[in-house]
Short mmCIF file of C-alpha atoms in Angstrom, two decimals:
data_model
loop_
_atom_site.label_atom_id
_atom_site.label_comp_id
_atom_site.label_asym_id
_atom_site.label_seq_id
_atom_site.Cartn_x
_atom_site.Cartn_y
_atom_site.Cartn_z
CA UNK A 5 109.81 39.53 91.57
CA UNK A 6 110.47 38.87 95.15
CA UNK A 7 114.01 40.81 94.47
CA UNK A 8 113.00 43.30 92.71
CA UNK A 9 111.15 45.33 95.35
CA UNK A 10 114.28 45.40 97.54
CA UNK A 11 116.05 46.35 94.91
CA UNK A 12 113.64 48.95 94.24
CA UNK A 13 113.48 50.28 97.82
CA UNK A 14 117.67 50.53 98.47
CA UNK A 15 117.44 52.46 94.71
CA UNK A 16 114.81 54.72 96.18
CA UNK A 17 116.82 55.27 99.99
CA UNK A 18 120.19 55.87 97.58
CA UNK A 19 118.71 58.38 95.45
CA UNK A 20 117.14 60.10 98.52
CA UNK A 21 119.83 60.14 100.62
CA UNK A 22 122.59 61.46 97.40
CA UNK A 23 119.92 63.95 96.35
CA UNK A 24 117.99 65.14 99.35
CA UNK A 25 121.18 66.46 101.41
CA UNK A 26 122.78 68.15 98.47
CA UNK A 27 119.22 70.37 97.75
CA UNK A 28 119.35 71.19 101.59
CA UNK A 29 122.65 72.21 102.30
CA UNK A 30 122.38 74.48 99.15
CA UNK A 31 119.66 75.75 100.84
CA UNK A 32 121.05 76.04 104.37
CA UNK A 33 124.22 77.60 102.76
CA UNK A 34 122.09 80.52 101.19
CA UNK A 35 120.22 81.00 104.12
CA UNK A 36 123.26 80.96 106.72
CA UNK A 37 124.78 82.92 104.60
CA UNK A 38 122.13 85.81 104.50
CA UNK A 39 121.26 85.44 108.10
CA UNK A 40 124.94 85.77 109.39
CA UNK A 41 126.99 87.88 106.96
CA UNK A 42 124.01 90.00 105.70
CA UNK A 43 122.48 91.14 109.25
CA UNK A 44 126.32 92.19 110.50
CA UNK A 45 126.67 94.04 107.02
CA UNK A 46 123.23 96.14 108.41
CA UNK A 47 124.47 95.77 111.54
CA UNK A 48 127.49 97.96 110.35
CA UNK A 49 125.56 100.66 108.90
CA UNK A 50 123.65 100.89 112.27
CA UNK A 51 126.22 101.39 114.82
CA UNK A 52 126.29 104.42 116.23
CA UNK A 53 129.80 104.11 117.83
CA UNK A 54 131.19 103.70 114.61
CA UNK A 55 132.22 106.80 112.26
CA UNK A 56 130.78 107.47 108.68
CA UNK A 57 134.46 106.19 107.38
CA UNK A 58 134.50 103.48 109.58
CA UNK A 59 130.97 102.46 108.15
CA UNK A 60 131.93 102.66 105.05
CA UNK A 61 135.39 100.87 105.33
CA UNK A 62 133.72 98.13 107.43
CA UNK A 63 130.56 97.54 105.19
CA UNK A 64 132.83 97.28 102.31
CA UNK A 65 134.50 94.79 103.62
CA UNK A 66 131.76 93.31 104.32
CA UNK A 67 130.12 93.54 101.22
CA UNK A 68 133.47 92.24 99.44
CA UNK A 69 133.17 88.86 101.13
CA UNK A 70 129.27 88.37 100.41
CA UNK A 71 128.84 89.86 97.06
CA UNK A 72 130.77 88.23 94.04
CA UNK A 73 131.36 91.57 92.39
CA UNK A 74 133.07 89.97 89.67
CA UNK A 75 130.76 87.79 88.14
CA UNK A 76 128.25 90.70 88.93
CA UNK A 77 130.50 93.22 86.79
CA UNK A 78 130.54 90.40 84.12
CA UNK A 79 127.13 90.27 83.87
CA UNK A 80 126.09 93.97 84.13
CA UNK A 81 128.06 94.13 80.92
CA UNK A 82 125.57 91.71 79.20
CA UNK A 83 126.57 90.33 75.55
CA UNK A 84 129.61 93.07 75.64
CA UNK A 85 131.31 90.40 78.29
CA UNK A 86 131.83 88.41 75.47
CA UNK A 87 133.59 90.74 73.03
CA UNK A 88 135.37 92.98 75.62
CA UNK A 89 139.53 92.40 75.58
CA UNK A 90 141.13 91.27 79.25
CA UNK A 91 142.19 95.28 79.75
CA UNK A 92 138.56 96.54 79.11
CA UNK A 93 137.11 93.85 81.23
CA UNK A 94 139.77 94.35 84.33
CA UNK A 95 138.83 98.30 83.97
CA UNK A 96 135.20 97.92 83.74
CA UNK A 97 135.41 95.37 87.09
CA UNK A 98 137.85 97.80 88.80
CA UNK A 99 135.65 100.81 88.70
CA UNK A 100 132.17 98.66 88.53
CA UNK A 101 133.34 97.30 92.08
CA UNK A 102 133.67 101.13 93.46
CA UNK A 103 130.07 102.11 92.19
CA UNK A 104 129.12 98.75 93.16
CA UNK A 105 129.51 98.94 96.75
CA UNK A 106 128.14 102.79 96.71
CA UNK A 107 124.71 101.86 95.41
CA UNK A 108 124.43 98.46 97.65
CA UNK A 109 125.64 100.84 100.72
CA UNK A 110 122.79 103.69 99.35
CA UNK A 111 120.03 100.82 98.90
CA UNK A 112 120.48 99.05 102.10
CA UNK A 113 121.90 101.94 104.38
CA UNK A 114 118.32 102.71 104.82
CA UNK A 115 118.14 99.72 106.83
CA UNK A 116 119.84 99.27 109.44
CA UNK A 117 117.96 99.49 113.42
CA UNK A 118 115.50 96.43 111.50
CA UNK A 119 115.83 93.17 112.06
CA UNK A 120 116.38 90.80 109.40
CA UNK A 121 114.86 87.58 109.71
CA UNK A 122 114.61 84.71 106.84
CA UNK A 123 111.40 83.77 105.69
CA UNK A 124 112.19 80.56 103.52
CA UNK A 125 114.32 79.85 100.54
CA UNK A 126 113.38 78.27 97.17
CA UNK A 127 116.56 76.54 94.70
CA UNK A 128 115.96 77.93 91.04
CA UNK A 129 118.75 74.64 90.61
CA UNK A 130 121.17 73.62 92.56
CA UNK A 131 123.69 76.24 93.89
CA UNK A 132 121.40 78.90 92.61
CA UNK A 133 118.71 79.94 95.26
CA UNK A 134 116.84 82.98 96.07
CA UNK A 135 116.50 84.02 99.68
CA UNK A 136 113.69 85.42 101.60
CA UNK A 137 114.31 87.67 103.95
CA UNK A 138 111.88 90.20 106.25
CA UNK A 139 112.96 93.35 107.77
CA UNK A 140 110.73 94.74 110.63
CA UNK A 141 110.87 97.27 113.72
CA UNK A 142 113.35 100.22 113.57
CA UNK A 143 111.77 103.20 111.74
CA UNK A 144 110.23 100.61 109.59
CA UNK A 145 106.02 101.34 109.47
CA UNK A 146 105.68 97.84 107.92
CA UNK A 147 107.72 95.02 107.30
CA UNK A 148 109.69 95.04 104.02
CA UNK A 149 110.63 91.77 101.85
CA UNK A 150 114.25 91.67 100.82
CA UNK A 151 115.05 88.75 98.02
CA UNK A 152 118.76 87.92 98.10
CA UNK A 153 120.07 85.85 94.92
CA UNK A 154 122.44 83.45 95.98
CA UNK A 155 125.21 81.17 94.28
CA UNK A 156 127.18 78.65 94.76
CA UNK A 157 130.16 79.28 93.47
CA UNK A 158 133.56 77.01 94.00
CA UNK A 159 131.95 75.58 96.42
CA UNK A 160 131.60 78.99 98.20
CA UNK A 161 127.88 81.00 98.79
CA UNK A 162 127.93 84.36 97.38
CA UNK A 163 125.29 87.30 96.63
CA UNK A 164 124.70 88.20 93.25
CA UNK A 165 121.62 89.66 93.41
CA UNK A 166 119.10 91.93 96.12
CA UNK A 167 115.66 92.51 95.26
CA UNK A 168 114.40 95.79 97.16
CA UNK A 169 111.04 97.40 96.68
CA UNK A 170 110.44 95.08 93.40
CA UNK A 171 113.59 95.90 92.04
CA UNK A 172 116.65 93.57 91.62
CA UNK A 173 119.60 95.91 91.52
CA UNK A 174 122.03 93.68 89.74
CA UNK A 175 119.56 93.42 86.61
CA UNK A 176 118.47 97.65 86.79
CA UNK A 177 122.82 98.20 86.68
CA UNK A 178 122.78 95.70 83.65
CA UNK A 179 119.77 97.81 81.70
CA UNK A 180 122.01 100.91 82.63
CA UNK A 181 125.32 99.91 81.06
CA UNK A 182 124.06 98.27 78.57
CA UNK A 183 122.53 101.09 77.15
CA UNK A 184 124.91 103.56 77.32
CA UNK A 185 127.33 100.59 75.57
CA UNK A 186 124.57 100.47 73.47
CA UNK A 187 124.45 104.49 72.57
CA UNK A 188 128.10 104.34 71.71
CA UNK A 189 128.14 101.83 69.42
CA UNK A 190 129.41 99.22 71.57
CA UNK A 191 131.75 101.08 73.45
CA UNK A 192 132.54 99.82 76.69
CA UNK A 193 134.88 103.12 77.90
CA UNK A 194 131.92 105.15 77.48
CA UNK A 195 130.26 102.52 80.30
CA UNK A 196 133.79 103.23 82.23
CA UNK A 197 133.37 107.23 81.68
CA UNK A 198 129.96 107.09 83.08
CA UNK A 199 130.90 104.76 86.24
CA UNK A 200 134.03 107.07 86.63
CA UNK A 201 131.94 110.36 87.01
CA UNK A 202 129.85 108.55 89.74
CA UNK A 203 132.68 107.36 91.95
CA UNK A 204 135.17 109.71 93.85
CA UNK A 205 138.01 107.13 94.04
CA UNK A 206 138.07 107.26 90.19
CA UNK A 207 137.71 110.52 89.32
CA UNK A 208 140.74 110.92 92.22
CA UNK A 209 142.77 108.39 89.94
CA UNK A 210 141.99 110.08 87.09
CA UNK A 211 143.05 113.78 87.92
CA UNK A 212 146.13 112.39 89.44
CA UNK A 213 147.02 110.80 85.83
CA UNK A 214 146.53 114.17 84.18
CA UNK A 215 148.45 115.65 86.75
CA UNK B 12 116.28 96.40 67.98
CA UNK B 13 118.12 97.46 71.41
CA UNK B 14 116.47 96.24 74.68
CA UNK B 15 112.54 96.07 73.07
CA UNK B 16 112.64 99.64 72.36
CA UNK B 17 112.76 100.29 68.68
CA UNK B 18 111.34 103.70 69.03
CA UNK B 19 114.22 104.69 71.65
CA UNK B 20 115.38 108.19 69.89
CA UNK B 21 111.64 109.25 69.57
CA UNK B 22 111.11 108.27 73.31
CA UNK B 23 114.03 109.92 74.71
CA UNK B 24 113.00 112.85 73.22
CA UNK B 25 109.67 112.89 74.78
CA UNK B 26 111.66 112.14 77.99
CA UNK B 27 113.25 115.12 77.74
CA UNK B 28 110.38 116.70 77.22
CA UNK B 29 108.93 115.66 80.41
CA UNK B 30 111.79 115.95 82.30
CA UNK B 31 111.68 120.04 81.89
CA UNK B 32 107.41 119.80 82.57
CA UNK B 33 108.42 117.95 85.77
CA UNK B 34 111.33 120.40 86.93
CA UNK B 35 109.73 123.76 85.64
CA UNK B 36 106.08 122.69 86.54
CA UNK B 37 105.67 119.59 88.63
CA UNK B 38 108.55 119.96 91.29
CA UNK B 39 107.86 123.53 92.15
CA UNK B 40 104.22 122.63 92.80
CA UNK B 41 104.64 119.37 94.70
CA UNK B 42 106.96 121.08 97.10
CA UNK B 43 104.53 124.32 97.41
CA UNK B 44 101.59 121.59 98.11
CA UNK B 45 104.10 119.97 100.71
CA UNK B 46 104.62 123.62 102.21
CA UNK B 47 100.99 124.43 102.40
CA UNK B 48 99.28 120.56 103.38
CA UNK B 49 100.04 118.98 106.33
CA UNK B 50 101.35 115.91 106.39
CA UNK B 51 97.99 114.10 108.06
CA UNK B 52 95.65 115.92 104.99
CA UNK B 53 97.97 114.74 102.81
CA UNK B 54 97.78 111.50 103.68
CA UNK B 55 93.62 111.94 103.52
CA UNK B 56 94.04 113.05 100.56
CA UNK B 57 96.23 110.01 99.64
CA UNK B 58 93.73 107.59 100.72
CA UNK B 59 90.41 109.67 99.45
CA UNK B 60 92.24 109.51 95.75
CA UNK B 61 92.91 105.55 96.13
CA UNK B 62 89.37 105.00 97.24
CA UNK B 63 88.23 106.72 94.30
CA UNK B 64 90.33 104.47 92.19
CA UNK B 65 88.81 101.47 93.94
CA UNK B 66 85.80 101.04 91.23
CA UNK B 67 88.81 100.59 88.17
CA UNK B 68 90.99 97.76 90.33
CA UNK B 69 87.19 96.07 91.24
CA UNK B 70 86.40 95.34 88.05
CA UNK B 71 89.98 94.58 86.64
CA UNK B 72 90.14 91.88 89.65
CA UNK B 73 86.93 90.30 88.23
CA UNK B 74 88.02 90.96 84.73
CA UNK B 75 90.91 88.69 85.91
CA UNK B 76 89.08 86.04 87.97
CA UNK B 77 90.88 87.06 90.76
CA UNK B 78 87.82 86.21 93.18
CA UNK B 79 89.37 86.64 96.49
CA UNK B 80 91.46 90.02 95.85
CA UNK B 81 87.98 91.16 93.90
CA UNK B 82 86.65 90.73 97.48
CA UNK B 83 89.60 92.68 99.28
CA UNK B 84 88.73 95.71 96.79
CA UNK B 85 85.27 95.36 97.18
CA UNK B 86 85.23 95.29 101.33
CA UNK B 87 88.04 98.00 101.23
CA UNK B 88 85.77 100.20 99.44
CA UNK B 89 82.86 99.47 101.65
CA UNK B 90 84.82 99.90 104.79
CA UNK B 91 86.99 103.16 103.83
CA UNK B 92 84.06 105.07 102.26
CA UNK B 93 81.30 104.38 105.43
CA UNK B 94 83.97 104.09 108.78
CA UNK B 95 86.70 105.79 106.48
CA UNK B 96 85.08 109.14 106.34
CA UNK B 97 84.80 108.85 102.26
CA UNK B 98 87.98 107.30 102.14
CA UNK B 99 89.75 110.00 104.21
CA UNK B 100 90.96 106.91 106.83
CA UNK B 101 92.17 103.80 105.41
CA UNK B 102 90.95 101.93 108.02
CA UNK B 103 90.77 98.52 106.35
CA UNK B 104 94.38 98.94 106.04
CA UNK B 105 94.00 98.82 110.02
CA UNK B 106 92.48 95.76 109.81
CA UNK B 107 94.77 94.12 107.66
CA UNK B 108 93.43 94.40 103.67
CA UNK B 109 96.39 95.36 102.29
CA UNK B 110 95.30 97.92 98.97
CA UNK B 111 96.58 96.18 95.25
CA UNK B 112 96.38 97.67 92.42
CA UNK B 113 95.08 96.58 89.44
CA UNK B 114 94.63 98.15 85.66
CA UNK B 115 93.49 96.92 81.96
CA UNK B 116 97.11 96.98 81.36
CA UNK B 117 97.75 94.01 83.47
CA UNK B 118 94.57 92.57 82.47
CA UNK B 119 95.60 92.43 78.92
CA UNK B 120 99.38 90.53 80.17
CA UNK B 121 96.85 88.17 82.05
CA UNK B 122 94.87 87.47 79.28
CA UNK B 123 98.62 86.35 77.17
CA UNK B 124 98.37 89.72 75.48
CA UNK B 125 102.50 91.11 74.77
CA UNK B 126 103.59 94.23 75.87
CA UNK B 127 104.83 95.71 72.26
CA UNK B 128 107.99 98.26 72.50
CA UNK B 129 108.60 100.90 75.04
CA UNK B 130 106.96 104.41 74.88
CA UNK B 131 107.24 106.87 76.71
CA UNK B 132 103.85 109.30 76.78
CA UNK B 133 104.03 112.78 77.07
CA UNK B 134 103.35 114.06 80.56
CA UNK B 135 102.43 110.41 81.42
CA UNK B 136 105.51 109.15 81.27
CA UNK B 137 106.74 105.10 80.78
CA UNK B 138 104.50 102.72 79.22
CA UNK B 139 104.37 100.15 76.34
CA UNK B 140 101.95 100.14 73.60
CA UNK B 141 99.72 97.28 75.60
CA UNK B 142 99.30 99.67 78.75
CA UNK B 143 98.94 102.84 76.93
CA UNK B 144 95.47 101.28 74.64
CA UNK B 145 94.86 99.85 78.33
CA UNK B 146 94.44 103.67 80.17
CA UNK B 147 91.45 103.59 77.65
CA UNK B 148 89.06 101.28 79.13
CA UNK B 149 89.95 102.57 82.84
CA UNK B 150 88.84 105.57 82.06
CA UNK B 151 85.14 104.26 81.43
CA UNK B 152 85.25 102.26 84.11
CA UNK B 153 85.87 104.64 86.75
CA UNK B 154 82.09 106.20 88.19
CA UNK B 155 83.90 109.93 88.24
CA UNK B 156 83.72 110.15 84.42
CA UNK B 157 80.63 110.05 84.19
CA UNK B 158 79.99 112.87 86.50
CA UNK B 159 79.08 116.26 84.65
CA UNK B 160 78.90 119.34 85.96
CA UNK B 161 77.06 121.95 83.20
CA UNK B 162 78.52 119.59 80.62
CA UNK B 163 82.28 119.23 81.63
CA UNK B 164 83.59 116.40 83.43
CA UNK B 165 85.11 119.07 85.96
CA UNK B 166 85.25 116.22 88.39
CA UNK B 167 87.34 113.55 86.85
CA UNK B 168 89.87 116.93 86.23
CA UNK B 169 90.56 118.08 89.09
CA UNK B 170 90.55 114.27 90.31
CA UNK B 171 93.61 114.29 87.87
CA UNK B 172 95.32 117.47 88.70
CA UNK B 173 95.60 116.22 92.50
CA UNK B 174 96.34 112.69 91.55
CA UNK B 175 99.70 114.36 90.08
CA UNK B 176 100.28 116.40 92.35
CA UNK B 177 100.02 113.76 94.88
CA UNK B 178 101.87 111.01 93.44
CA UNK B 179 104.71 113.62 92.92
CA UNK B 180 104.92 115.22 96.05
CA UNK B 181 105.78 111.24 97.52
CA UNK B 182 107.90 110.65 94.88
CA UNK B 183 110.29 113.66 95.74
CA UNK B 184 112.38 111.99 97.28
CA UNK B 185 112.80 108.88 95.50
CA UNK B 186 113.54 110.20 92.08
CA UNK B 187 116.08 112.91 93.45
CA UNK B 188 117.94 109.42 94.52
CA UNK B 189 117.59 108.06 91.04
CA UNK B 190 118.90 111.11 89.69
CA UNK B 191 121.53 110.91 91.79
CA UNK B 192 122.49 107.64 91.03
CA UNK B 193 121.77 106.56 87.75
CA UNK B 194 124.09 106.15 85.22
CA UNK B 195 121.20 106.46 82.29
CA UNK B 196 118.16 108.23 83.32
CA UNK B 197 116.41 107.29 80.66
CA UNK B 198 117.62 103.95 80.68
CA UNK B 199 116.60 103.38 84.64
CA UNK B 200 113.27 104.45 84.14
CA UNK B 201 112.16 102.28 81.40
CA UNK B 202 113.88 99.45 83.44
CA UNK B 203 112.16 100.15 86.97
CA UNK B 204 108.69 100.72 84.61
CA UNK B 205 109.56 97.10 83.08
CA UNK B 206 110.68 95.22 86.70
CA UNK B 207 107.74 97.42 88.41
CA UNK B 208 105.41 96.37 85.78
CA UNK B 209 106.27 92.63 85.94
CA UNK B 210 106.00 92.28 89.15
CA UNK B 211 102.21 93.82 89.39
CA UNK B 212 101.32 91.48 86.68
CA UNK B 213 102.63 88.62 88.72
CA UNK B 214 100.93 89.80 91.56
CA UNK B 215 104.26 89.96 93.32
CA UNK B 216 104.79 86.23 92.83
CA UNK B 217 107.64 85.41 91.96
CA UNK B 218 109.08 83.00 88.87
CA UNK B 219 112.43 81.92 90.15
CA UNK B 220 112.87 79.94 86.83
CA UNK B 221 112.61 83.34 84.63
CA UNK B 222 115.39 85.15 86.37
CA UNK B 223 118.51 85.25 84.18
CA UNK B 224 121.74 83.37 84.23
CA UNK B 225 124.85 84.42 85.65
CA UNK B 226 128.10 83.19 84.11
CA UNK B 227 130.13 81.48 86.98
CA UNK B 228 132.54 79.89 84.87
CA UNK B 229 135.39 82.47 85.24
CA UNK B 230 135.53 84.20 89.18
#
């Protein structure tokens, strides 16, 4: 008896000191992560020395090293991930990643003059968190809540997900494709077709292969 | 059944059907009532219809046992319709009671009650089958309907006609975005309806564990 409470007590300080950390840096990570790399992605889009192609180029960029647009374009595809072959899959990500970038440029180039400041951040498990950020002042009449979904992944923090005005973009792109996979019986070039006619670059590619 | 919406081919056709009412009918007259109001009567106008509504989100707070935003509704509508000129001025707004909304749609989801498949209602637009029954009981709650004038509820009408016309003209610009960038209209509207719809119920809380997974196991 007179051993076991020690015993007790160094369990309890190991399991604190192995868990506790390991829930805060995932936490710290996701938060860093937003407050750094996010704000200079909104920082981009509000520079006024900078051109419109210079914006775009840079905030790209930008977006490429936050966002894991891969895993996103996985899971936009839903249960047709599963059955599509390697070439559907690399065609879907290649012009997913164009249309990608468009509507996170679209959504958040509103933003901008604000300033984005983190509110808190909660772990849905470990290496999956979800962000809470504010962004106030600019042309802003009141403060808006941006939720930024963030994981872990190889040991690297990345964005999957952005809810803005109640609506998390990665999930709305999944209901999209989905159901135009859906309409074509399971079709995943009709999902290409319909990304292709919304992005420049690919409709560019395109024409140049008929030509 | 494909995303909860067994009666998709029925629905899109309905969509259809409201997407010419909105471009022949709606657009044209939310841009002429842009031209003719000014942007400060418009905003009145905003606020008067919202007070109105106040009477419906009241007793769907209660309905709810949501005490404390029963009392936000209840002071808003005290303040805005004495110091708010009828509801003209949202001044509790000004004095921080943020407006909610709240309908016998999302009383029903409180209450456990499912949503049943997607519909889409003529010139109403998205719903489910839960919400649609719930626009029922609303309607008897709200004091306007039973206001008569020589027998017709005249009031609760035009209450209606400038509700639309209202919630269109500030939704001009938002849905020319979704046009422009959806890849599915009909597909982005029943999924903003669904995330929008959620998230009221939840009284924007939200339930981390009831996001979905993401497969990390190939980068």
């Amino acid at each position: 008896m007179t051993y076991a409470l020690p015993k007790l007590i160094i369990a309890f300080i190991v399991t604190f000191v192995l868990l506790f950390p390991i829930r805060a840096m995932a936490d710290t990570r996701a938060e860093t992560l937003i407050e750094t790399q996010a704000a200079s992605a909104l920082a981009i889009l509000a520079n006024p020395d900078l051109s419109q192609t210079q914006k775009t180029t840079q905030f790209n960029e930008k977006i490429e090293q936050l966002a894991a647009v891969n895993i996103i374009a996985r899971f936009v595809l839903g249960p047709y991930a599963k059955t599509a072959s390697p070439a559907e899959l690399a065609e879907f990500t290649n012009v997913f990643h164009d249309y990608a970038l468009s509507i996170y440029q679209s959504e958040l180039g509103k933003y901008g003059k604000e300033t984005l400041k983190v509110q808190k951040s909660v772990d849905r498990k470990p290496g999956d968190s979800i962000v809470f950020t504010q962004l106030s002042g600019g042309a802003l009449k009141a403060p808006s809540l941006v939720k930024w979904r963030v994981l872990n992944i190889n040991g690297e923090a990345h964005v999957v997900d952005i809810e803005v005005g109640g609506i998390w973009l990665t999930q709305h792109q999944r209901a999209e494709i989905t159901a135009i996979i859906d309409k074509n019986n399971g079709a995943i070039s009709a999902a290409i077709d319909s990304l292709c006619a919304k992005s420049h670059k690919c409709g560019d590619a395109k024409r140049l292969a008929k030509s | 059944m494909r995303a909860g919406d067994p009666l998709e081919p029925m629905n899109r056709v309905i969509f259809t059907f409201n997407g010419v009412v909105d471009k022949a009918i709606l657009v044209p007259a939310a841009k002429t009532y842009r031209g003719v109001t000014p942007k400060p009567a418009r905003d009145g106008i905003h606020n008067f219809l919202n007070n109105l509504r106040s009477p419906v989100i009241l007793i769907n707070d209660v309905l709810q046992g949501e005490w404390s935003r029963a009392g936000d509704t209840l002071t808003r509508f005290a303040i805005n319709s004495t110091v708010g000129v009828g509801g003209l001025v949202d001044v509790a707004k000004r004095q921080g009671i943020k407006r909610h909304k709240e309908d016998f749609g999302q009383t029903m989801a409180v209450a456990g009650i499912t949503p049943g498949p997607y519909l889409v209602l003529p010139l109403l637009g998205p719903s489910n089958f839960r919400d649609a029954i719930g626009r029922i009981p609303d309607q008897f709650f709200s004091p306007l309907h039973y206001v008569n004038y020589n027998g017709q509820n005249t009031v609760t009408d035009v209450r209606r006609v400038v509700n639309v016309l209202d919630k269109r003209e500030r939704s001009l610009k938002a849905v020319k975005k979704l046009r422009r960038n959806s890849l599915d209209r009909y597909a982005s509207y029943r999924d903003l309806y669904r995330q929008k719809r959620k998230q009221k119920i939840s009284n924007k809380e939200l339930d981390v564990q009831a996001l979905p997974e993401f497969d990390i196991s190939k980068k």
